[in-house]
Amino acid sequence: MSDIYYEVIRDYTTTIYHNVGQNDSILHFHHQLELLYVEKGEVDVVVGEEETTLYEGQLAIIDSFDNHKFTHKDGSVSRCMSIPVHFLKRYTNILNNKSIRNHFITDTVKAHKIYNMILNVVNSLNSNELILEGNIQILLGTIIDDNLIVDNNKTSYDLVKNILLYIEDNYKTAITLDTIAKHFGYSKYYFSHLFNKCF
């Protein structure tokens, strides 16, 4: 596996990241939810251990802590938006032990529906906070409502996400490998192996 960069700086921003163009990136992850819609051409996308080429009118959904990268073909254009953590509390509570069923939305009708909601969010960036948050919640609700989630078995990948969230919530206290392992009910040797494998 390639080196994965933790884009920690993005996790401390409270503003929506939005960009149109060729949003190429190295393999990275962050806590924010990210959406990438291909407006023109083709984009090679990696999310977790999945890799595909998305074409015009298709969409990638990157959940919190999913490692990902984008590589645009010549002349391709995408619209990329990241939603900060403070907008995701209800979304993550509803997901609970579930995850995105398919990171790649190749059904252009479904993808376009989500794309229109992305545009609603972008158009409300200068509106009052309630309108912006309302549009974000409608977008997140649509992602969930379109049956894009499934029950998780506790895979090591999901466990790593939960560990990162635990560390983020408890970094001011004295946490050790032993305390984290105990909290999640695993041995510290398993945790050590898991982190070496993932990071």
mmCIF file with all atom_site columns, C-alpha atoms in Angstrom:
data_model
loop_
_atom_site.group_PDB
_atom_site.id
_atom_site.type_symbol
_atom_site.label_atom_id
_atom_site.label_alt_id
_atom_site.label_comp_id
_atom_site.label_asym_id
_atom_site.label_entity_id
_atom_site.label_seq_id
_atom_site.pdbx_PDB_ins_code
_atom_site.Cartn_x
_atom_site.Cartn_y
_atom_site.Cartn_z
_atom_site.occupancy
_atom_site.B_iso_or_equiv
_atom_site.pdbx_formal_charge
_atom_site.auth_seq_id
_atom_site.auth_comp_id
_atom_site.auth_asym_id
_atom_site.auth_atom_id
_atom_site.pdbx_PDB_model_num
ATOM 1   C CA . MET A 1 1   ? 0.000   0.000  0.000   1.00 0.00 ? 1   MET A CA 1
ATOM 2   C CA . SER A 1 2   ? 1.227   3.542  -0.763  1.00 0.00 ? 2   SER A CA 1
ATOM 3   C CA . ASP A 1 3   ? 1.890   6.048  1.993   1.00 0.00 ? 3   ASP A CA 1
ATOM 4   C CA . ILE A 1 4   ? -1.312  7.726  3.183   1.00 0.00 ? 4   ILE A CA 1
ATOM 5   C CA . TYR A 1 5   ? -1.280  11.363 4.251   1.00 0.00 ? 5   TYR A CA 1
ATOM 6   C CA . TYR A 1 6   ? -3.559  12.512 7.096   1.00 0.00 ? 6   TYR A CA 1
ATOM 7   C CA . GLU A 1 7   ? -4.850  15.921 6.008   1.00 0.00 ? 7   GLU A CA 1
ATOM 8   C CA . VAL A 1 8   ? -5.257  17.024 9.618   1.00 0.00 ? 8   VAL A CA 1
ATOM 9   C CA . ILE A 1 9   ? -5.451  20.736 8.786   1.00 0.00 ? 9   ILE A CA 1
ATOM 10  C CA . ARG A 1 10  ? -8.742  20.177 6.952   1.00 0.00 ? 10  ARG A CA 1
ATOM 11  C CA . ASP A 1 11  ? -10.310 18.673 10.068  1.00 0.00 ? 11  ASP A CA 1
ATOM 12  C CA . TYR A 1 12  ? -9.960  21.994 11.905  1.00 0.00 ? 12  TYR A CA 1
ATOM 13  C CA . THR A 1 13  ? -11.696 24.144 9.320   1.00 0.00 ? 13  THR A CA 1
ATOM 14  C CA . THR A 1 14  ? -15.339 25.064 9.775   1.00 0.00 ? 14  THR A CA 1
ATOM 15  C CA . THR A 1 15  ? -15.974 26.189 6.211   1.00 0.00 ? 15  THR A CA 1
ATOM 16  C CA . ILE A 1 16  ? -17.176 24.170 3.227   1.00 0.00 ? 16  ILE A CA 1
ATOM 17  C CA . TYR A 1 17  ? -14.369 23.366 0.807   1.00 0.00 ? 17  TYR A CA 1
ATOM 18  C CA . HIS A 1 18  ? -15.576 23.704 -2.779  1.00 0.00 ? 18  HIS A CA 1
ATOM 19  C CA . ASN A 1 19  ? -13.574 23.618 -6.007  1.00 0.00 ? 19  ASN A CA 1
ATOM 20  C CA . VAL A 1 20  ? -14.249 23.153 -9.716  1.00 0.00 ? 20  VAL A CA 1
ATOM 21  C CA . GLY A 1 21  ? -11.407 22.037 -11.978 1.00 0.00 ? 21  GLY A CA 1
ATOM 22  C CA . GLN A 1 22  ? -8.812  19.300 -11.907 1.00 0.00 ? 22  GLN A CA 1
ATOM 23  C CA . ASN A 1 23  ? -8.717  18.380 -8.235  1.00 0.00 ? 23  ASN A CA 1
ATOM 24  C CA . ASP A 1 24  ? -5.890  15.821 -8.350  1.00 0.00 ? 24  ASP A CA 1
ATOM 25  C CA . SER A 1 25  ? -4.658  14.609 -4.969  1.00 0.00 ? 25  SER A CA 1
ATOM 26  C CA . ILE A 1 26  ? -2.264  12.188 -3.364  1.00 0.00 ? 26  ILE A CA 1
ATOM 27  C CA . LEU A 1 27  ? -3.614  9.322  -1.230  1.00 0.00 ? 27  LEU A CA 1
ATOM 28  C CA . HIS A 1 28  ? -4.960  10.995 1.903   1.00 0.00 ? 28  HIS A CA 1
ATOM 29  C CA . PHE A 1 29  ? -7.764  10.939 4.478   1.00 0.00 ? 29  PHE A CA 1
ATOM 30  C CA . HIS A 1 30  ? -9.556  13.326 6.825   1.00 0.00 ? 30  HIS A CA 1
ATOM 31  C CA . HIS A 1 31  ? -12.641 13.432 9.012   1.00 0.00 ? 31  HIS A CA 1
ATOM 32  C CA . GLN A 1 32  ? -14.752 15.411 6.542   1.00 0.00 ? 32  GLN A CA 1
ATOM 33  C CA . LEU A 1 33  ? -17.248 13.916 4.094   1.00 0.00 ? 33  LEU A CA 1
ATOM 34  C CA . GLU A 1 34  ? -16.121 14.576 0.523   1.00 0.00 ? 34  GLU A CA 1
ATOM 35  C CA . LEU A 1 35  ? -18.076 14.433 -2.740  1.00 0.00 ? 35  LEU A CA 1
ATOM 36  C CA . LEU A 1 36  ? -16.574 14.468 -6.230  1.00 0.00 ? 36  LEU A CA 1
ATOM 37  C CA . TYR A 1 37  ? -18.829 14.871 -9.283  1.00 0.00 ? 37  TYR A CA 1
ATOM 38  C CA . VAL A 1 38  ? -17.345 14.494 -12.770 1.00 0.00 ? 38  VAL A CA 1
ATOM 39  C CA . GLU A 1 39  ? -18.645 17.384 -14.892 1.00 0.00 ? 39  GLU A CA 1
ATOM 40  C CA . LYS A 1 40  ? -16.519 16.570 -17.963 1.00 0.00 ? 40  LYS A CA 1
ATOM 41  C CA . GLY A 1 41  ? -14.195 13.762 -19.037 1.00 0.00 ? 41  GLY A CA 1
ATOM 42  C CA . GLU A 1 42  ? -12.841 10.956 -16.828 1.00 0.00 ? 42  GLU A CA 1
ATOM 43  C CA . VAL A 1 43  ? -11.363 10.806 -13.337 1.00 0.00 ? 43  VAL A CA 1
ATOM 44  C CA . ASP A 1 44  ? -9.534  7.830  -11.810 1.00 0.00 ? 44  ASP A CA 1
ATOM 45  C CA . VAL A 1 45  ? -10.699 7.547  -8.198  1.00 0.00 ? 45  VAL A CA 1
ATOM 46  C CA . VAL A 1 46  ? -9.418  5.439  -5.311  1.00 0.00 ? 46  VAL A CA 1
ATOM 47  C CA . VAL A 1 47  ? -11.535 5.118  -2.144  1.00 0.00 ? 47  VAL A CA 1
ATOM 48  C CA . GLY A 1 48  ? -10.327 2.665  0.477   1.00 0.00 ? 48  GLY A CA 1
ATOM 49  C CA . GLU A 1 49  ? -9.346  -0.472 -1.402  1.00 0.00 ? 49  GLU A CA 1
ATOM 50  C CA . GLU A 1 50  ? -11.682 0.254  -4.344  1.00 0.00 ? 50  GLU A CA 1
ATOM 51  C CA . GLU A 1 51  ? -10.502 1.854  -7.568  1.00 0.00 ? 51  GLU A CA 1
ATOM 52  C CA . THR A 1 52  ? -12.469 2.901  -10.652 1.00 0.00 ? 52  THR A CA 1
ATOM 53  C CA . THR A 1 53  ? -12.710 5.430  -13.452 1.00 0.00 ? 53  THR A CA 1
ATOM 54  C CA . LEU A 1 54  ? -15.679 7.775  -13.173 1.00 0.00 ? 54  LEU A CA 1
ATOM 55  C CA . TYR A 1 55  ? -17.119 9.400  -16.277 1.00 0.00 ? 55  TYR A CA 1
ATOM 56  C CA . GLU A 1 56  ? -19.156 12.534 -16.886 1.00 0.00 ? 56  GLU A CA 1
ATOM 57  C CA . GLY A 1 57  ? -22.269 12.575 -14.715 1.00 0.00 ? 57  GLY A CA 1
ATOM 58  C CA . GLN A 1 58  ? -20.916 10.102 -12.127 1.00 0.00 ? 58  GLN A CA 1
ATOM 59  C CA . LEU A 1 59  ? -20.093 10.727 -8.483  1.00 0.00 ? 59  LEU A CA 1
ATOM 60  C CA . ALA A 1 60  ? -17.772 9.535  -5.704  1.00 0.00 ? 60  ALA A CA 1
ATOM 61  C CA . ILE A 1 61  ? -18.829 9.658  -2.037  1.00 0.00 ? 61  ILE A CA 1
ATOM 62  C CA . ILE A 1 62  ? -15.917 9.598  0.397   1.00 0.00 ? 62  ILE A CA 1
ATOM 63  C CA . ASP A 1 63  ? -16.958 9.075  4.004   1.00 0.00 ? 63  ASP A CA 1
ATOM 64  C CA . SER A 1 64  ? -15.048 10.245 7.087   1.00 0.00 ? 64  SER A CA 1
ATOM 65  C CA . PHE A 1 65  ? -11.563 8.723  7.300   1.00 0.00 ? 65  PHE A CA 1
ATOM 66  C CA . ASP A 1 66  ? -11.832 6.903  3.954   1.00 0.00 ? 66  ASP A CA 1
ATOM 67  C CA . ASN A 1 67  ? -8.425  7.108  2.284   1.00 0.00 ? 67  ASN A CA 1
ATOM 68  C CA . HIS A 1 68  ? -8.800  8.453  -1.249  1.00 0.00 ? 68  HIS A CA 1
ATOM 69  C CA . LYS A 1 69  ? -7.163  10.102 -4.232  1.00 0.00 ? 69  LYS A CA 1
ATOM 70  C CA . PHE A 1 70  ? -8.220  11.565 -7.574  1.00 0.00 ? 70  PHE A CA 1
ATOM 71  C CA . THR A 1 71  ? -6.369  11.640 -10.902 1.00 0.00 ? 71  THR A CA 1
ATOM 72  C CA . HIS A 1 72  ? -7.945  13.576 -13.783 1.00 0.00 ? 72  HIS A CA 1
ATOM 73  C CA . LYS A 1 73  ? -7.478  12.652 -17.420 1.00 0.00 ? 73  LYS A CA 1
ATOM 74  C CA . ASP A 1 74  ? -6.518  15.514 -19.774 1.00 0.00 ? 74  ASP A CA 1
ATOM 75  C CA . GLY A 1 75  ? -9.291  18.082 -20.135 1.00 0.00 ? 75  GLY A CA 1
ATOM 76  C CA . SER A 1 76  ? -11.429 16.577 -17.374 1.00 0.00 ? 76  SER A CA 1
ATOM 77  C CA . VAL A 1 77  ? -13.291 18.767 -14.902 1.00 0.00 ? 77  VAL A CA 1
ATOM 78  C CA . SER A 1 78  ? -14.818 17.793 -11.569 1.00 0.00 ? 78  SER A CA 1
ATOM 79  C CA . ARG A 1 79  ? -16.656 19.557 -8.771  1.00 0.00 ? 79  ARG A CA 1
ATOM 80  C CA . CYS A 1 80  ? -15.301 18.653 -5.342  1.00 0.00 ? 80  CYS A CA 1
ATOM 81  C CA . MET A 1 81  ? -16.925 19.550 -2.028  1.00 0.00 ? 81  MET A CA 1
ATOM 82  C CA . SER A 1 82  ? -15.929 18.670 1.541   1.00 0.00 ? 82  SER A CA 1
ATOM 83  C CA . ILE A 1 83  ? -18.336 19.053 4.435   1.00 0.00 ? 83  ILE A CA 1
ATOM 84  C CA . PRO A 1 84  ? -16.755 19.909 7.822   1.00 0.00 ? 84  PRO A CA 1
ATOM 85  C CA . VAL A 1 85  ? -17.184 17.703 10.859  1.00 0.00 ? 85  VAL A CA 1
ATOM 86  C CA . HIS A 1 86  ? -19.565 19.981 12.774  1.00 0.00 ? 86  HIS A CA 1
ATOM 87  C CA . PHE A 1 87  ? -22.207 19.517 10.035  1.00 0.00 ? 87  PHE A CA 1
ATOM 88  C CA . LEU A 1 88  ? -21.883 15.698 10.196  1.00 0.00 ? 88  LEU A CA 1
ATOM 89  C CA . LYS A 1 89  ? -22.978 14.929 13.779  1.00 0.00 ? 89  LYS A CA 1
ATOM 90  C CA . ARG A 1 90  ? -26.549 13.844 12.939  1.00 0.00 ? 90  ARG A CA 1
ATOM 91  C CA . TYR A 1 91  ? -25.351 12.066 9.785   1.00 0.00 ? 91  TYR A CA 1
ATOM 92  C CA . THR A 1 92  ? -22.798 9.978  11.713  1.00 0.00 ? 92  THR A CA 1
ATOM 93  C CA . ASN A 1 93  ? -25.323 9.267  14.491  1.00 0.00 ? 93  ASN A CA 1
ATOM 94  C CA . ILE A 1 94  ? -27.832 7.956  11.941  1.00 0.00 ? 94  ILE A CA 1
ATOM 95  C CA . LEU A 1 95  ? -25.159 5.857  10.221  1.00 0.00 ? 95  LEU A CA 1
ATOM 96  C CA . ASN A 1 96  ? -23.972 4.435  13.568  1.00 0.00 ? 96  ASN A CA 1
ATOM 97  C CA . ASN A 1 97  ? -22.605 0.991  12.589  1.00 0.00 ? 97  ASN A CA 1
ATOM 98  C CA . LYS A 1 98  ? -23.380 1.366  8.907   1.00 0.00 ? 98  LYS A CA 1
ATOM 99  C CA . SER A 1 99  ? -21.308 2.594  6.000   1.00 0.00 ? 99  SER A CA 1
ATOM 100 C CA . ILE A 1 100 ? -21.563 3.650  2.388   1.00 0.00 ? 100 ILE A CA 1
ATOM 101 C CA . ARG A 1 101 ? -22.655 0.673  0.266   1.00 0.00 ? 101 ARG A CA 1
ATOM 102 C CA . ASN A 1 102 ? -21.095 2.020  -2.885  1.00 0.00 ? 102 ASN A CA 1
ATOM 103 C CA . HIS A 1 103 ? -18.581 4.859  -2.981  1.00 0.00 ? 103 HIS A CA 1
ATOM 104 C CA . PHE A 1 104 ? -19.079 5.218  -6.714  1.00 0.00 ? 104 PHE A CA 1
ATOM 105 C CA . ILE A 1 105 ? -22.483 6.340  -8.005  1.00 0.00 ? 105 ILE A CA 1
ATOM 106 C CA . THR A 1 106 ? -22.450 5.396  -11.688 1.00 0.00 ? 106 THR A CA 1
ATOM 107 C CA . ASP A 1 107 ? -26.228 5.700  -12.094 1.00 0.00 ? 107 ASP A CA 1
ATOM 108 C CA . THR A 1 108 ? -26.272 9.190  -13.621 1.00 0.00 ? 108 THR A CA 1
ATOM 109 C CA . VAL A 1 109 ? -29.852 9.901  -12.467 1.00 0.00 ? 109 VAL A CA 1
ATOM 110 C CA . LYS A 1 110 ? -28.923 9.279  -8.800  1.00 0.00 ? 110 LYS A CA 1
ATOM 111 C CA . ALA A 1 111 ? -25.621 11.105 -9.204  1.00 0.00 ? 111 ALA A CA 1
ATOM 112 C CA . HIS A 1 112 ? -27.312 14.121 -10.810 1.00 0.00 ? 112 HIS A CA 1
ATOM 113 C CA . LYS A 1 113 ? -29.850 14.286 -7.965  1.00 0.00 ? 113 LYS A CA 1
ATOM 114 C CA . ILE A 1 114 ? -26.990 14.541 -5.463  1.00 0.00 ? 114 ILE A CA 1
ATOM 115 C CA . TYR A 1 115 ? -25.143 16.972 -7.759  1.00 0.00 ? 115 TYR A CA 1
ATOM 116 C CA . ASN A 1 116 ? -28.148 19.335 -7.731  1.00 0.00 ? 116 ASN A CA 1
ATOM 117 C CA . MET A 1 117 ? -28.089 19.268 -3.939  1.00 0.00 ? 117 MET A CA 1
ATOM 118 C CA . ILE A 1 118 ? -24.359 20.040 -3.980  1.00 0.00 ? 118 ILE A CA 1
ATOM 119 C CA . LEU A 1 119 ? -25.204 23.099 -6.107  1.00 0.00 ? 119 LEU A CA 1
ATOM 120 C CA . ASN A 1 120 ? -27.881 24.108 -3.566  1.00 0.00 ? 120 ASN A CA 1
ATOM 121 C CA . VAL A 1 121 ? -25.245 23.995 -0.819  1.00 0.00 ? 121 VAL A CA 1
ATOM 122 C CA . VAL A 1 122 ? -22.787 25.999 -2.941  1.00 0.00 ? 122 VAL A CA 1
ATOM 123 C CA . ASN A 1 123 ? -25.479 28.596 -3.769  1.00 0.00 ? 123 ASN A CA 1
ATOM 124 C CA . SER A 1 124 ? -26.290 28.999 -0.061  1.00 0.00 ? 124 SER A CA 1
ATOM 125 C CA . LEU A 1 125 ? -22.667 29.535 1.085   1.00 0.00 ? 125 LEU A CA 1
ATOM 126 C CA . ASN A 1 126 ? -23.326 33.265 1.484   1.00 0.00 ? 126 ASN A CA 1
ATOM 127 C CA . SER A 1 127 ? -26.806 32.779 2.973   1.00 0.00 ? 127 SER A CA 1
ATOM 128 C CA . ASN A 1 128 ? -27.579 32.697 6.651   1.00 0.00 ? 128 ASN A CA 1
ATOM 129 C CA . GLU A 1 129 ? -26.350 29.712 8.642   1.00 0.00 ? 129 GLU A CA 1
ATOM 130 C CA . LEU A 1 130 ? -29.776 28.044 8.901   1.00 0.00 ? 130 LEU A CA 1
ATOM 131 C CA . ILE A 1 131 ? -30.281 27.964 5.130   1.00 0.00 ? 131 ILE A CA 1
ATOM 132 C CA . LEU A 1 132 ? -26.763 26.594 4.587   1.00 0.00 ? 132 LEU A CA 1
ATOM 133 C CA . GLU A 1 133 ? -27.161 23.936 7.270   1.00 0.00 ? 133 GLU A CA 1
ATOM 134 C CA . GLY A 1 134 ? -30.622 23.014 5.971   1.00 0.00 ? 134 GLY A CA 1
ATOM 135 C CA . ASN A 1 135 ? -29.254 22.403 2.473   1.00 0.00 ? 135 ASN A CA 1
ATOM 136 C CA . ILE A 1 136 ? -26.380 20.344 3.867   1.00 0.00 ? 136 ILE A CA 1
ATOM 137 C CA . GLN A 1 137 ? -28.766 18.206 5.937   1.00 0.00 ? 137 GLN A CA 1
ATOM 138 C CA . ILE A 1 138 ? -31.005 17.611 2.880   1.00 0.00 ? 138 ILE A CA 1
ATOM 139 C CA . LEU A 1 139 ? -27.908 16.496 0.936   1.00 0.00 ? 139 LEU A CA 1
ATOM 140 C CA . LEU A 1 140 ? -26.785 14.145 3.722   1.00 0.00 ? 140 LEU A CA 1
ATOM 141 C CA . GLY A 1 141 ? -30.333 12.822 4.168   1.00 0.00 ? 141 GLY A CA 1
ATOM 142 C CA . THR A 1 142 ? -30.520 12.057 0.442   1.00 0.00 ? 142 THR A CA 1
ATOM 143 C CA . ILE A 1 143 ? -27.277 10.083 0.606   1.00 0.00 ? 143 ILE A CA 1
ATOM 144 C CA . ILE A 1 144 ? -28.757 7.992  3.420   1.00 0.00 ? 144 ILE A CA 1
ATOM 145 C CA . ASP A 1 145 ? -32.284 7.830  1.934   1.00 0.00 ? 145 ASP A CA 1
ATOM 146 C CA . ASP A 1 146 ? -31.061 6.551  -1.425  1.00 0.00 ? 146 ASP A CA 1
ATOM 147 C CA . ASN A 1 147 ? -30.086 3.315  0.337   1.00 0.00 ? 147 ASN A CA 1
ATOM 148 C CA . LEU A 1 148 ? -26.407 3.988  -0.060  1.00 0.00 ? 148 LEU A CA 1
ATOM 149 C CA . ILE A 1 149 ? -25.658 2.449  3.356   1.00 0.00 ? 149 ILE A CA 1
ATOM 150 C CA . VAL A 1 150 ? -25.330 -1.110 4.611   1.00 0.00 ? 150 VAL A CA 1
ATOM 151 C CA . ASP A 1 151 ? -24.760 -2.794 7.962   1.00 0.00 ? 151 ASP A CA 1
ATOM 152 C CA . ASN A 1 152 ? -21.112 -3.238 8.792   1.00 0.00 ? 152 ASN A CA 1
ATOM 153 C CA . ASN A 1 153 ? -19.360 -6.272 10.057  1.00 0.00 ? 153 ASN A CA 1
ATOM 154 C CA . LYS A 1 154 ? -16.583 -4.977 12.285  1.00 0.00 ? 154 LYS A CA 1
ATOM 155 C CA . THR A 1 155 ? -13.814 -4.940 9.725   1.00 0.00 ? 155 THR A CA 1
ATOM 156 C CA . SER A 1 156 ? -10.350 -3.715 10.593  1.00 0.00 ? 156 SER A CA 1
ATOM 157 C CA . TYR A 1 157 ? -10.904 -0.717 8.326   1.00 0.00 ? 157 TYR A CA 1
ATOM 158 C CA . ASP A 1 158 ? -14.009 0.348  10.278  1.00 0.00 ? 158 ASP A CA 1
ATOM 159 C CA . LEU A 1 159 ? -12.171 -0.271 13.529  1.00 0.00 ? 159 LEU A CA 1
ATOM 160 C CA . VAL A 1 160 ? -9.401  2.109  12.450  1.00 0.00 ? 160 VAL A CA 1
ATOM 161 C CA . LYS A 1 161 ? -12.005 4.813  11.762  1.00 0.00 ? 161 LYS A CA 1
ATOM 162 C CA . ASN A 1 162 ? -13.488 4.321  15.242  1.00 0.00 ? 162 ASN A CA 1
ATOM 163 C CA . ILE A 1 163 ? -10.047 4.401  16.839  1.00 0.00 ? 163 ILE A CA 1
ATOM 164 C CA . LEU A 1 164 ? -9.213  7.690  15.094  1.00 0.00 ? 164 LEU A CA 1
ATOM 165 C CA . LEU A 1 165 ? -12.505 9.168  16.295  1.00 0.00 ? 165 LEU A CA 1
ATOM 166 C CA . TYR A 1 166 ? -11.770 7.947  19.846  1.00 0.00 ? 166 TYR A CA 1
ATOM 167 C CA . ILE A 1 167 ? -8.287  9.498  19.772  1.00 0.00 ? 167 ILE A CA 1
ATOM 168 C CA . GLU A 1 168 ? -9.718  12.763 18.439  1.00 0.00 ? 168 GLU A CA 1
ATOM 169 C CA . ASP A 1 169 ? -12.277 12.880 21.266  1.00 0.00 ? 169 ASP A CA 1
ATOM 170 C CA . ASN A 1 170 ? -9.783  11.913 23.991  1.00 0.00 ? 170 ASN A CA 1
ATOM 171 C CA . TYR A 1 171 ? -6.415  13.312 22.893  1.00 0.00 ? 171 TYR A CA 1
ATOM 172 C CA . LYS A 1 172 ? -6.248  15.645 25.924  1.00 0.00 ? 172 LYS A CA 1
ATOM 173 C CA . THR A 1 173 ? -6.302  12.706 28.333  1.00 0.00 ? 173 THR A CA 1
ATOM 174 C CA . ALA A 1 174 ? -3.479  10.268 28.913  1.00 0.00 ? 174 ALA A CA 1
ATOM 175 C CA . ILE A 1 175 ? -4.291  7.582  26.345  1.00 0.00 ? 175 ILE A CA 1
ATOM 176 C CA . THR A 1 176 ? -1.966  4.712  25.567  1.00 0.00 ? 176 THR A CA 1
ATOM 177 C CA . LEU A 1 177 ? -2.012  1.680  23.337  1.00 0.00 ? 177 LEU A CA 1
ATOM 178 C CA . ASP A 1 178 ? -3.219  -0.332 26.362  1.00 0.00 ? 178 ASP A CA 1
ATOM 179 C CA . THR A 1 179 ? -6.109  2.023  27.171  1.00 0.00 ? 179 THR A CA 1
ATOM 180 C CA . ILE A 1 180 ? -7.309  2.142  23.560  1.00 0.00 ? 180 ILE A CA 1
ATOM 181 C CA . ALA A 1 181 ? -7.055  -1.637 23.195  1.00 0.00 ? 181 ALA A CA 1
ATOM 182 C CA . LYS A 1 182 ? -8.989  -2.112 26.426  1.00 0.00 ? 182 LYS A CA 1
ATOM 183 C CA . HIS A 1 183 ? -11.670 0.372  25.343  1.00 0.00 ? 183 HIS A CA 1
ATOM 184 C CA . PHE A 1 184 ? -12.300 -1.540 22.102  1.00 0.00 ? 184 PHE A CA 1
ATOM 185 C CA . GLY A 1 185 ? -11.861 -4.994 23.647  1.00 0.00 ? 185 GLY A CA 1
ATOM 186 C CA . TYR A 1 186 ? -8.765  -6.097 21.705  1.00 0.00 ? 186 TYR A CA 1
ATOM 187 C CA . SER A 1 187 ? -5.174  -6.899 22.601  1.00 0.00 ? 187 SER A CA 1
ATOM 188 C CA . LYS A 1 188 ? -2.510  -4.227 22.229  1.00 0.00 ? 188 LYS A CA 1
ATOM 189 C CA . TYR A 1 189 ? -0.620  -6.580 19.898  1.00 0.00 ? 189 TYR A CA 1
ATOM 190 C CA . TYR A 1 190 ? -3.593  -6.689 17.505  1.00 0.00 ? 190 TYR A CA 1
ATOM 191 C CA . PHE A 1 191 ? -3.814  -2.877 17.596  1.00 0.00 ? 191 PHE A CA 1
ATOM 192 C CA . SER A 1 192 ? -0.098  -2.531 16.924  1.00 0.00 ? 192 SER A CA 1
ATOM 193 C CA . HIS A 1 193 ? -0.391  -4.862 13.925  1.00 0.00 ? 193 HIS A CA 1
ATOM 194 C CA . LEU A 1 194 ? -3.496  -3.030 12.667  1.00 0.00 ? 194 LEU A CA 1
ATOM 195 C CA . PHE A 1 195 ? -1.859  0.406  12.785  1.00 0.00 ? 195 PHE A CA 1
ATOM 196 C CA . ASN A 1 196 ? 1.303   -0.838 11.099  1.00 0.00 ? 196 ASN A CA 1
ATOM 197 C CA . LYS A 1 197 ? -0.852  -2.346 8.349   1.00 0.00 ? 197 LYS A CA 1
ATOM 198 C CA . CYS A 1 198 ? -3.007  0.762  7.831   1.00 0.00 ? 198 CYS A CA 1
ATOM 199 C CA . PHE A 1 199 ? -0.523  3.568  8.448   1.00 0.00 ? 199 PHE A CA 1
#
